[in-house]
PDB file of C-alpha atoms in Angstrom:
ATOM      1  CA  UNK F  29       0.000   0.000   0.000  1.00  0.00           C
ATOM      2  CA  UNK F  30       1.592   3.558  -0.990  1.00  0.00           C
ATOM      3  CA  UNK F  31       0.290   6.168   1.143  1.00  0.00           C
ATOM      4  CA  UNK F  32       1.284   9.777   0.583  1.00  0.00           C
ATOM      5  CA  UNK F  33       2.548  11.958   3.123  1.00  0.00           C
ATOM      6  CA  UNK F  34       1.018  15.496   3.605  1.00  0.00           C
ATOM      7  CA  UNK F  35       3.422  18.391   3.877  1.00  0.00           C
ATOM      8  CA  UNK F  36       0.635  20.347   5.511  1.00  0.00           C
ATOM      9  CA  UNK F  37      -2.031  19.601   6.761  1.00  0.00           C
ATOM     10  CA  UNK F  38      -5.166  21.605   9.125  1.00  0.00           C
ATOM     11  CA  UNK F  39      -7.928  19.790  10.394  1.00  0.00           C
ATOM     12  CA  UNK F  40     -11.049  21.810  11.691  1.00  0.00           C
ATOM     13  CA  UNK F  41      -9.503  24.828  12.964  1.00  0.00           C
ATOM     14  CA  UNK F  42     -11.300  27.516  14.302  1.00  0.00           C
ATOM     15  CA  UNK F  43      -9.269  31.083  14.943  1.00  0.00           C
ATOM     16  CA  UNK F  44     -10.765  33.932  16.779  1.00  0.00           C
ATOM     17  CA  UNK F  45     -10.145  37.493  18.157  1.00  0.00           C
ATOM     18  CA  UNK F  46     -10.918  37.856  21.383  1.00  0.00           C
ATOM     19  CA  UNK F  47     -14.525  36.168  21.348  1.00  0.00           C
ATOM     20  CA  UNK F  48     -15.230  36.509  17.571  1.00  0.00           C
ATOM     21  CA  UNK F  49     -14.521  33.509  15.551  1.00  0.00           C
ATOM     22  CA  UNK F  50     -13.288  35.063  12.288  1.00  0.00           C
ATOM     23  CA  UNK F  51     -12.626  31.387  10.566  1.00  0.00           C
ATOM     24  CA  UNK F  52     -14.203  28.760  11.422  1.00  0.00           C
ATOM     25  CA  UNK F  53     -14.134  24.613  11.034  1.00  0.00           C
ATOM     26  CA  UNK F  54     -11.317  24.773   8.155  1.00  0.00           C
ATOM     27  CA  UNK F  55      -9.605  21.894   6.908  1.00  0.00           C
ATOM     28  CA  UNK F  56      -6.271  21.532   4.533  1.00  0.00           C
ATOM     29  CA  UNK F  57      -4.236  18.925   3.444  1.00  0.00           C
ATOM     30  CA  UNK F  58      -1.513  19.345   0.681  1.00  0.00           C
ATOM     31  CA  UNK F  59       0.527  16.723  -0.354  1.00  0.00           C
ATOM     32  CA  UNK F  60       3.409  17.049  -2.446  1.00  0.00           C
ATOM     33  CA  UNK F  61       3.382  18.632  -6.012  1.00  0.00           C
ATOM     34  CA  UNK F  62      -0.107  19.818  -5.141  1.00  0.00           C
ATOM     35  CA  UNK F  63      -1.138  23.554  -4.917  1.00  0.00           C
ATOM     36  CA  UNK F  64      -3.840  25.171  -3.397  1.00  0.00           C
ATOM     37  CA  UNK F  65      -5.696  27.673  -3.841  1.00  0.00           C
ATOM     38  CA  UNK F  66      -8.037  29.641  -1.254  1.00  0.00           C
ATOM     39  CA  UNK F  67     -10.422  31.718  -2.904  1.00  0.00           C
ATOM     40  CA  UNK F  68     -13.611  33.923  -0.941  1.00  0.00           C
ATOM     41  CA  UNK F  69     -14.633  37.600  -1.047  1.00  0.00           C
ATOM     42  CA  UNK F  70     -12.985  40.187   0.682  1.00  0.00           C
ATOM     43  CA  UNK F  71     -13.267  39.905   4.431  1.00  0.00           C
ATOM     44  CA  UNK F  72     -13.997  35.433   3.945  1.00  0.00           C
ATOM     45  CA  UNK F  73     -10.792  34.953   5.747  1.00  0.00           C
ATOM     46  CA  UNK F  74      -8.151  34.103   3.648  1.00  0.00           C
ATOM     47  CA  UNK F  75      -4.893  35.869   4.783  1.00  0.00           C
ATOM     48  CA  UNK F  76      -6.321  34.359   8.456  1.00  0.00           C
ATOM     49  CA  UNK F  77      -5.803  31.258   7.509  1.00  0.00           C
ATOM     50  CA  UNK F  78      -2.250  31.594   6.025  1.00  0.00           C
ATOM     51  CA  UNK F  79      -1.070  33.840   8.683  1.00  0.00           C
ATOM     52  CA  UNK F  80      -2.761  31.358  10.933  1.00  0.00           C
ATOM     53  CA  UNK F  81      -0.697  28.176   9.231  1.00  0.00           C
ATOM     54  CA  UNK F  82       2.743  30.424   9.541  1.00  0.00           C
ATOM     55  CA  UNK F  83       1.974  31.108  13.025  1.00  0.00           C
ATOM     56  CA  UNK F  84       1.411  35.142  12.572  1.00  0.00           C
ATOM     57  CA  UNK F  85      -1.472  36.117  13.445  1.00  0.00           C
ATOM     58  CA  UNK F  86      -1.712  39.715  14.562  1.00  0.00           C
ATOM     59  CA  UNK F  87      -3.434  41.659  17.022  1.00  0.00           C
ATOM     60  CA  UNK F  88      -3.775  38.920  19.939  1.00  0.00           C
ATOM     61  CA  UNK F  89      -5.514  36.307  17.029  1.00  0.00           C
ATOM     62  CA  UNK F  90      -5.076  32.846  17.972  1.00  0.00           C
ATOM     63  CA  UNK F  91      -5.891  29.496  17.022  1.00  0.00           C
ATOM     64  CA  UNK F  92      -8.990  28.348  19.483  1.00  0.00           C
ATOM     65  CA  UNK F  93      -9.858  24.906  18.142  1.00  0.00           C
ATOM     66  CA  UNK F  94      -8.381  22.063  16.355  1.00  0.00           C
ATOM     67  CA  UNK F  95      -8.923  18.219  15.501  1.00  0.00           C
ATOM     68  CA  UNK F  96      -6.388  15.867  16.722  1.00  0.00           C
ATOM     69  CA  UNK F  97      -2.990  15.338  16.011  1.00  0.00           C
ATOM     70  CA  UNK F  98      -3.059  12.188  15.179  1.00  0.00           C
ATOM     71  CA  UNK F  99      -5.636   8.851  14.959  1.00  0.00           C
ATOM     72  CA  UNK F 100      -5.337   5.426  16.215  1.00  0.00           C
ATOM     73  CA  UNK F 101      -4.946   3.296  13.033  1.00  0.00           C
ATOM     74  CA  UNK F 102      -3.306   6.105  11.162  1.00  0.00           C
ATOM     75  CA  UNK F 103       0.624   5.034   9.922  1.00  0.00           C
ATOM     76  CA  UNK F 104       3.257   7.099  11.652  1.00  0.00           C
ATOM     77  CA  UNK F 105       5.021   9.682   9.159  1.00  0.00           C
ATOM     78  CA  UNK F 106       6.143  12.468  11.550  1.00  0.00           C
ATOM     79  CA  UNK F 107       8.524  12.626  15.199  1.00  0.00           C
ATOM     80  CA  UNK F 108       6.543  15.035  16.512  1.00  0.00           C
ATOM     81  CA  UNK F 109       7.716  18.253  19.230  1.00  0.00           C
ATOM     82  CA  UNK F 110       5.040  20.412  21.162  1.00  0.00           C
ATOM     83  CA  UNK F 111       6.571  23.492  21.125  1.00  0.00           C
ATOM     84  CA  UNK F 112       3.885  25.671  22.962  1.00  0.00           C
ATOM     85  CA  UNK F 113       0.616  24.648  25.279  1.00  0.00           C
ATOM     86  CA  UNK F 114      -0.348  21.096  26.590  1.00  0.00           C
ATOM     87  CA  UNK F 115      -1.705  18.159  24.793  1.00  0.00           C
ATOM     88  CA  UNK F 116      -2.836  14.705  26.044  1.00  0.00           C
ATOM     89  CA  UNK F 117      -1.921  10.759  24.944  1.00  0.00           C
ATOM     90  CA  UNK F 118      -4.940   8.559  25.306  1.00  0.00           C
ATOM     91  CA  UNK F 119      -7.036   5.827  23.849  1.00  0.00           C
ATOM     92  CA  UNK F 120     -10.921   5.299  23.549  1.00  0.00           C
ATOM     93  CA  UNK F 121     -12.187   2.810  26.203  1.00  0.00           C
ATOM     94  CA  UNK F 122     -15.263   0.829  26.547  1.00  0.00           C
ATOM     95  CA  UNK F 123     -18.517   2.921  25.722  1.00  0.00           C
ATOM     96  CA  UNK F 124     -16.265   5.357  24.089  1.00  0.00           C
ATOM     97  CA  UNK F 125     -15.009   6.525  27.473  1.00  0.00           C
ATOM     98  CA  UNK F 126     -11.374   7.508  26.902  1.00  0.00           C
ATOM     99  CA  UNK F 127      -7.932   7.302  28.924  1.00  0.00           C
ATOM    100  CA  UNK F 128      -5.507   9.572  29.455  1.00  0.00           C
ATOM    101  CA  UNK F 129      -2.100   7.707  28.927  1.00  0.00           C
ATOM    102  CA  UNK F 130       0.192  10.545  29.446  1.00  0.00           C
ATOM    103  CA  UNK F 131       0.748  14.317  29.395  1.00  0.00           C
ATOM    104  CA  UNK F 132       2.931  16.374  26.939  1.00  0.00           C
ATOM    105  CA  UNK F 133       4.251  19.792  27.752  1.00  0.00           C
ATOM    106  CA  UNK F 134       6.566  22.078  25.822  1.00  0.00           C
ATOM    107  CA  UNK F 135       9.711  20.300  24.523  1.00  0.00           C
ATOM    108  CA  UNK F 136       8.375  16.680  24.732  1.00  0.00           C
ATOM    109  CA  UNK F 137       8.901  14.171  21.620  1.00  0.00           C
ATOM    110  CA  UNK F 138       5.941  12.094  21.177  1.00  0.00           C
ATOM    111  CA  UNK F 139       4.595  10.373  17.774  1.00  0.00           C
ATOM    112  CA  UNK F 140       7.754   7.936  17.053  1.00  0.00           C
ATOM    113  CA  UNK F 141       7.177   4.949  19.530  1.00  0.00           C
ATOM    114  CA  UNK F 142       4.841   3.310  16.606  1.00  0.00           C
ATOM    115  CA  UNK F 143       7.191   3.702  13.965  1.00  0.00           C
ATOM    116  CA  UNK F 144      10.123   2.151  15.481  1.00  0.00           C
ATOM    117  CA  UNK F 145       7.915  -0.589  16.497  1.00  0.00           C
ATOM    118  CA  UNK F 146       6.543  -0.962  12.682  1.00  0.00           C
ATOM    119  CA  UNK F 147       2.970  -0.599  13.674  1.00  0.00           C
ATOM    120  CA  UNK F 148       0.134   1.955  13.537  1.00  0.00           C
ATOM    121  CA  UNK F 149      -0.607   4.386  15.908  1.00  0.00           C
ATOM    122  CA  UNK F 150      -2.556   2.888  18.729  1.00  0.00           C
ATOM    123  CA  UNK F 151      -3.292   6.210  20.537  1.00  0.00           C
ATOM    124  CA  UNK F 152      -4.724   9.175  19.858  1.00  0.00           C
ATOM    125  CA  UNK F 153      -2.957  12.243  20.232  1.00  0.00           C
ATOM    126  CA  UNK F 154      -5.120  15.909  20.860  1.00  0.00           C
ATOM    127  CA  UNK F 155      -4.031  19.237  22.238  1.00  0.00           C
ATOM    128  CA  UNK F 156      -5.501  20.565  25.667  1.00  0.00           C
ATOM    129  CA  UNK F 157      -4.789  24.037  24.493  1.00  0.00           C
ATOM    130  CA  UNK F 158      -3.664  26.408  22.090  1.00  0.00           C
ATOM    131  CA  UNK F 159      -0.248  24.657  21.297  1.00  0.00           C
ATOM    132  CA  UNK F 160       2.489  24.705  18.550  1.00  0.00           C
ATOM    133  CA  UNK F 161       3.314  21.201  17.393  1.00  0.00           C
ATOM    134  CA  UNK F 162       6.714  20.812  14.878  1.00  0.00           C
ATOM    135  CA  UNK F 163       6.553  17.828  12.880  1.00  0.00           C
ATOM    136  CA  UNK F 164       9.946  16.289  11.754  1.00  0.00           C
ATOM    137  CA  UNK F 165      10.172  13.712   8.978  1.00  0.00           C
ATOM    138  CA  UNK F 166      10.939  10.361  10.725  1.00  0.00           C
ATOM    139  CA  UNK F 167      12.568   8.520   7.775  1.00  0.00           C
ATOM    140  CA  UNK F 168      15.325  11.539   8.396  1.00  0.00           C
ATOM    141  CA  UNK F 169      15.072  10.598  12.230  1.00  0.00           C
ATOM    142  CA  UNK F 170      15.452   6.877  11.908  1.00  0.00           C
ATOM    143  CA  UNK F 171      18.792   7.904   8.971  1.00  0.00           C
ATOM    144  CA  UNK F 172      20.081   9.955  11.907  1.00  0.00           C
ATOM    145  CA  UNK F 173      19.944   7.237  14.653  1.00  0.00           C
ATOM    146  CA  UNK F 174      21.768   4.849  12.702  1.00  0.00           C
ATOM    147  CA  UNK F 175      24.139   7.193  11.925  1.00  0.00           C
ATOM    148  CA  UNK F 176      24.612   8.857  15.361  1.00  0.00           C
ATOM    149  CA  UNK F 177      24.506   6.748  18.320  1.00  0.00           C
ATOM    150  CA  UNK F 178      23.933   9.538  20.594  1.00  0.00           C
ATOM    151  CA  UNK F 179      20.489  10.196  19.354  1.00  0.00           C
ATOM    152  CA  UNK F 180      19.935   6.903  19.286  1.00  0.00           C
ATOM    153  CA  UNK F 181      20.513   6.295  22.737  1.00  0.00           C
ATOM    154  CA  UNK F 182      18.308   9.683  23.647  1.00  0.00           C
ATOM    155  CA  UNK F 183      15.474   7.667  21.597  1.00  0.00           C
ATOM    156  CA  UNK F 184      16.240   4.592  24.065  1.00  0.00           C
ATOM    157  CA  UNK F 185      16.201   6.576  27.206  1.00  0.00           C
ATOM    158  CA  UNK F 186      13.390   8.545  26.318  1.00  0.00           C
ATOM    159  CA  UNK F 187      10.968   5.026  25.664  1.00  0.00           C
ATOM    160  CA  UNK F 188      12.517   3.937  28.701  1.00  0.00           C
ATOM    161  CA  UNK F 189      10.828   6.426  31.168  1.00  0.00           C
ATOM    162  CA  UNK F 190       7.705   7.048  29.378  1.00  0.00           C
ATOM    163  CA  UNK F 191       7.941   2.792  29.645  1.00  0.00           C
ATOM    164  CA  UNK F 192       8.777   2.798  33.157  1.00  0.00           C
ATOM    165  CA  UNK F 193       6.025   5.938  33.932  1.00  0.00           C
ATOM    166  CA  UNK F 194       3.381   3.818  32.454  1.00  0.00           C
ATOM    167  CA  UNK F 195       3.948   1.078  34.484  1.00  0.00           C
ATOM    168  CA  UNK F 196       3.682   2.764  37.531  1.00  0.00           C
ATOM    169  CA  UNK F 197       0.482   4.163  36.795  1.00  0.00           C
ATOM    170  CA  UNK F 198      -1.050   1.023  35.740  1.00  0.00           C
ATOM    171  CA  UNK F 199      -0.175  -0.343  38.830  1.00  0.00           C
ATOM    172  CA  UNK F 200      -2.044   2.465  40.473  1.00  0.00           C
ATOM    173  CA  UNK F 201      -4.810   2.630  38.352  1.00  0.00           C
ATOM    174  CA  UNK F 202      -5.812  -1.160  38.591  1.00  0.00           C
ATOM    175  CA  UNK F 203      -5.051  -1.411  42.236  1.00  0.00           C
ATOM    176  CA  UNK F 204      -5.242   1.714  44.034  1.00  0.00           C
ATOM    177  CA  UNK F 205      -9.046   2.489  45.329  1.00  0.00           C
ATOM    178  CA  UNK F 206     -11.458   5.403  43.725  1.00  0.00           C
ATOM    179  CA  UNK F 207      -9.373   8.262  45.923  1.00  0.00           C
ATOM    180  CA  UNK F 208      -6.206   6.797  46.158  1.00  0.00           C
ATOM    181  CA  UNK F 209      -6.513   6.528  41.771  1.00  0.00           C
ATOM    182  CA  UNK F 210      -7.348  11.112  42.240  1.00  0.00           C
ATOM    183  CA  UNK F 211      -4.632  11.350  44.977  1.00  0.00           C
ATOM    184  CA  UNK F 212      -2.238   9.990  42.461  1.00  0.00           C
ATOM    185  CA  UNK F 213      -3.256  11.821  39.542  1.00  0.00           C
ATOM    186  CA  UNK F 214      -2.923  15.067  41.312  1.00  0.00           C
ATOM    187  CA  UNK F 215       0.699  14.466  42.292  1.00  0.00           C
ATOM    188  CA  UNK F 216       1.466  12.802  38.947  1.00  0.00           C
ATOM    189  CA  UNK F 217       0.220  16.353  37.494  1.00  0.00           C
ATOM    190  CA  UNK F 218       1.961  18.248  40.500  1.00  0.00           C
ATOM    191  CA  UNK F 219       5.480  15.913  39.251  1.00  0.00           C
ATOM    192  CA  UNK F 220       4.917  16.494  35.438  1.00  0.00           C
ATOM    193  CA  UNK F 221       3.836  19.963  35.581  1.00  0.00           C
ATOM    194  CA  UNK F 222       4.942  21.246  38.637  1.00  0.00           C
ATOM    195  CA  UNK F 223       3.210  24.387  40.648  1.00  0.00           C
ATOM    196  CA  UNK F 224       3.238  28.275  40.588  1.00  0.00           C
ATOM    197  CA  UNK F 225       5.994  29.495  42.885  1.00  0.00           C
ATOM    198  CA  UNK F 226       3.031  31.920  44.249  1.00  0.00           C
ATOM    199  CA  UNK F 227      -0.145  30.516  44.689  1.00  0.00           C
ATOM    200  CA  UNK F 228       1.781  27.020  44.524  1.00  0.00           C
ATOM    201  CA  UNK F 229      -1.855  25.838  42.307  1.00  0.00           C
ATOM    202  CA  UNK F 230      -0.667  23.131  40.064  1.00  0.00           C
ATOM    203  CA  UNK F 231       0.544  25.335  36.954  1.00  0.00           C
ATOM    204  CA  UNK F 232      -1.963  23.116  34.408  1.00  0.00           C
ATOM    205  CA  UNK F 233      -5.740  23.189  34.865  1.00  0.00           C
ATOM    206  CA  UNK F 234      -7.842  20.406  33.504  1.00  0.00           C
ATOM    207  CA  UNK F 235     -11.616  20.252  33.133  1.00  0.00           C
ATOM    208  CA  UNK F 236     -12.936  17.613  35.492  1.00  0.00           C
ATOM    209  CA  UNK F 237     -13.724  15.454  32.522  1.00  0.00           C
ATOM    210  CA  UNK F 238      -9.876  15.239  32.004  1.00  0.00           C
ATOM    211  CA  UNK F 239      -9.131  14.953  35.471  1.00  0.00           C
ATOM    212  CA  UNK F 240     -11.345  12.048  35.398  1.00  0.00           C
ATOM    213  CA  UNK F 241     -10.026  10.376  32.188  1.00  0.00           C
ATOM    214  CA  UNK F 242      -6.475  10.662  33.867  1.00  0.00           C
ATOM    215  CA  UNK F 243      -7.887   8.668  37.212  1.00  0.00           C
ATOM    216  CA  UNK F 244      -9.959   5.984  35.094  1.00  0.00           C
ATOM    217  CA  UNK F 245     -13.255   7.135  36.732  1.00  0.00           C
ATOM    218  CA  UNK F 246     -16.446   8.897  35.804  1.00  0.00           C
ATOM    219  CA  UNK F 247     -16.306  12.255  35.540  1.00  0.00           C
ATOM    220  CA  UNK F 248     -19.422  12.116  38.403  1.00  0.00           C
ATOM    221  CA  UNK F 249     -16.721  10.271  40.390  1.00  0.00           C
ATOM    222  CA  UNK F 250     -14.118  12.392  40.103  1.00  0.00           C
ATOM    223  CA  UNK F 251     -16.024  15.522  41.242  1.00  0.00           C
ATOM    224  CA  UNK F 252     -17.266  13.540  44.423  1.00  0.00           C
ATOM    225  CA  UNK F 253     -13.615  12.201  44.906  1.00  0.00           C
ATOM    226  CA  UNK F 254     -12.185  15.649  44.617  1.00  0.00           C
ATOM    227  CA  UNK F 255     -14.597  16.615  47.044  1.00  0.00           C
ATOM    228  CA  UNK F 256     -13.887  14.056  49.742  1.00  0.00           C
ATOM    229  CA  UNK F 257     -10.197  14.934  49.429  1.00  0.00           C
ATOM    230  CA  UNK F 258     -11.340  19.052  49.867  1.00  0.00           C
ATOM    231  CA  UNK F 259     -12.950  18.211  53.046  1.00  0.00           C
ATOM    232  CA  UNK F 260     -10.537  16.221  54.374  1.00  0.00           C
ATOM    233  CA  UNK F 261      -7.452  18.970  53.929  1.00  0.00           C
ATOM    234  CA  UNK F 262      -5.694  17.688  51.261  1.00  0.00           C
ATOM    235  CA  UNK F 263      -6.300  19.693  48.932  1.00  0.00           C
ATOM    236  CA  UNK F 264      -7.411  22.986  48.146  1.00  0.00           C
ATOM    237  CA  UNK F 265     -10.050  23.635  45.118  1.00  0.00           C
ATOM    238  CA  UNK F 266     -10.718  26.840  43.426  1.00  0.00           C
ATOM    239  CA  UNK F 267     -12.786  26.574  39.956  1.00  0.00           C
ATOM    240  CA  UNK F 268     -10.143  24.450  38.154  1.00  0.00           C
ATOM    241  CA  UNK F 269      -7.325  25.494  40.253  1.00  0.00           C
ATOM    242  CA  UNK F 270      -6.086  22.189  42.561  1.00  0.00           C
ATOM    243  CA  UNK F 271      -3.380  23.188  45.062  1.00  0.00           C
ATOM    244  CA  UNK F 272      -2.080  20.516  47.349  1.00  0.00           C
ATOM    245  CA  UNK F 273      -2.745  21.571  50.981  1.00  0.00           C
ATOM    246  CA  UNK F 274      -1.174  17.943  52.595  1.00  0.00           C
ATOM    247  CA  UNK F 275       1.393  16.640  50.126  1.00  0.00           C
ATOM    248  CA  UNK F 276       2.737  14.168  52.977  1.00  0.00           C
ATOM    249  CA  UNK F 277      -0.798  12.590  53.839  1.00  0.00           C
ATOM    250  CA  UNK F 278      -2.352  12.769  50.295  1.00  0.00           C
TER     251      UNK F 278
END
C-alpha cells in the first residue's frame, strides 16, 4: 500500500479574536506537487488562515480549536515536538469513554514509539490548548539514529521512562481504590507539571472530565472524589485550580 505523506495539513480549525470567531471549522491537506488555492470575497478569511498556518497572526488572534494530532490506526510519518501549550496521549475505552495515557508539555517528543515498532498508531494524540506542534520527517530521524549513536541512545532513554512511567500508573490505576486513583493523579500532574511558585496551584488546569479520564473514573466520580479529598485537607479547590494543601498525607 503507498500512502502519501502530507506536507501540511489543518484539520477543523477555528481562529478567533478575542470572542469573535473570524474562521471557522477549516480543513487543509496538501501533499506534495499539489497547490492550493483559497479563494472567498474580501473579508472570507483568507490571509487568516495563512497567517494562521505560519503562526502570525496579529493583534492577539489565535488558534482556538483544532482536531487531533493524530488517529489510532493512522501510519506514523512524523517525530513530533510540542513546542507551545499542553496536549494529552490517550485511547478510547469501553462505551467510548477515553484514557488519558500521558501528558505532553513544551519540549516533549511524542509520535515515534509506533514507527520504530513498525505498527500503527494505537493512541490518539489531541491538544488541551492552544499549542504549537513541529513535525519532523521520521525517515530523516530513523537515517540519523543509525548514523549517530547519541540520538539513538536519547530515543532509548526517552521510551525507557515514558515505559517505566506507564507502568507505575497502571499499577495504580488497577489497584489503588477510587481516591487513592485522584490522589495519584494530582501528584502525577503536580510531578509532570509542577506548581506556581506563588499561589503554589498546580501550573496546568484540567476540566474535570480530564481529570477524570487521567484517574480511570467517571467524571461524576471524580467531582465527588475531589470533594472528599477538599474536606478532608488535602487539597485545596478553586474553579479548576487544585493546590495541594497535605502533600505528605495525600
Amino acid at each position: 500500500e503507498v500512502r502519501r505523506v502530507a506536507l501540511l495539513e489543518i484539520k477543523n480549525i477555528d481562529v478567533s479574536y478575542g470572542k469573535q470567531v473570524t474562521v471557522s471549522h477549516c480543513s487543509i491537506e496538501l501533499e506534495q506537487g499539489q497547490i492550493c488555492s483559497v479563494v472567498g470575497e474580501s473579508g472570507s478569511g483568507k490571509t487568516t488562515v495563512i497567517r494562521a498556518v505560519l503562526g502570525l497572526l496579529p493583534g492577539g488572534g489565535k488558534v482556538t480549536r483544532g482536531d487531533i494530532i493524530y488517529e489510532e490506526g493512522e501510519e506514523p510519518t512524523h517525530l513530533m515536538c510540542l513546542l507551545t501549550g499542553s496536549a494529552k496521549i490517550y485511547r478510547k475505552g469501553y462505551v467510548s469513554r477515553p484514557q488519558i495515557l500521558r501528558l505532553l508539555l513544551p519540549g516533549d517528543y511524542f509520535g515515534y514509539r509506533a514507527y520504530f515498532a513498525h505498527t500503527r498508531y494505537i493512541t490518539h494524540a489531541s491538544p488541551l490548548e492552544d499549542s504549537q506542534v513541529c513535525f519532523i520527517p521520521l525517515k530523516c530521524i530513523s537515517k540519523i539514529t543509525q548514523e549517530n549513536n547519541k540520538v539513538a541512545n536519547l530515543f532509548i532513554e526517552l521510551l525507557s521512562k515514558d515505559l517505566g512511567q506507564s507502568d507505575m500508573r497502571s499499577i495504580y490505576l488497577t489497584q489503588s481504590h477510587i481516591s487513592g486513583r485522584m490522589a495519584e493523579t494530582i501528584l502525577y500532574l503536580k510531578n509532570t507539571c509542577a506548581t506556581d511558585p506563588q499561589t503554589h496551584a498546580l501550573r496546568i488546569s484540567l476540566p474535570r472530565e480530564e481529570l477524570a479520564a487521567l484517574s480511570n473514573m467517571t467524571t461524576s466520580n471524580a467531582i465527588r472524589t475531589l470533594g472528599a479529598l477538599a474536606d478532608d485537607g488535602l487539597i485545596v479547590l478553586s474553579g479548576r485550580s487544585i493546590r495541594i494543601a497535605n502533600e505528605e498525607k495525600l
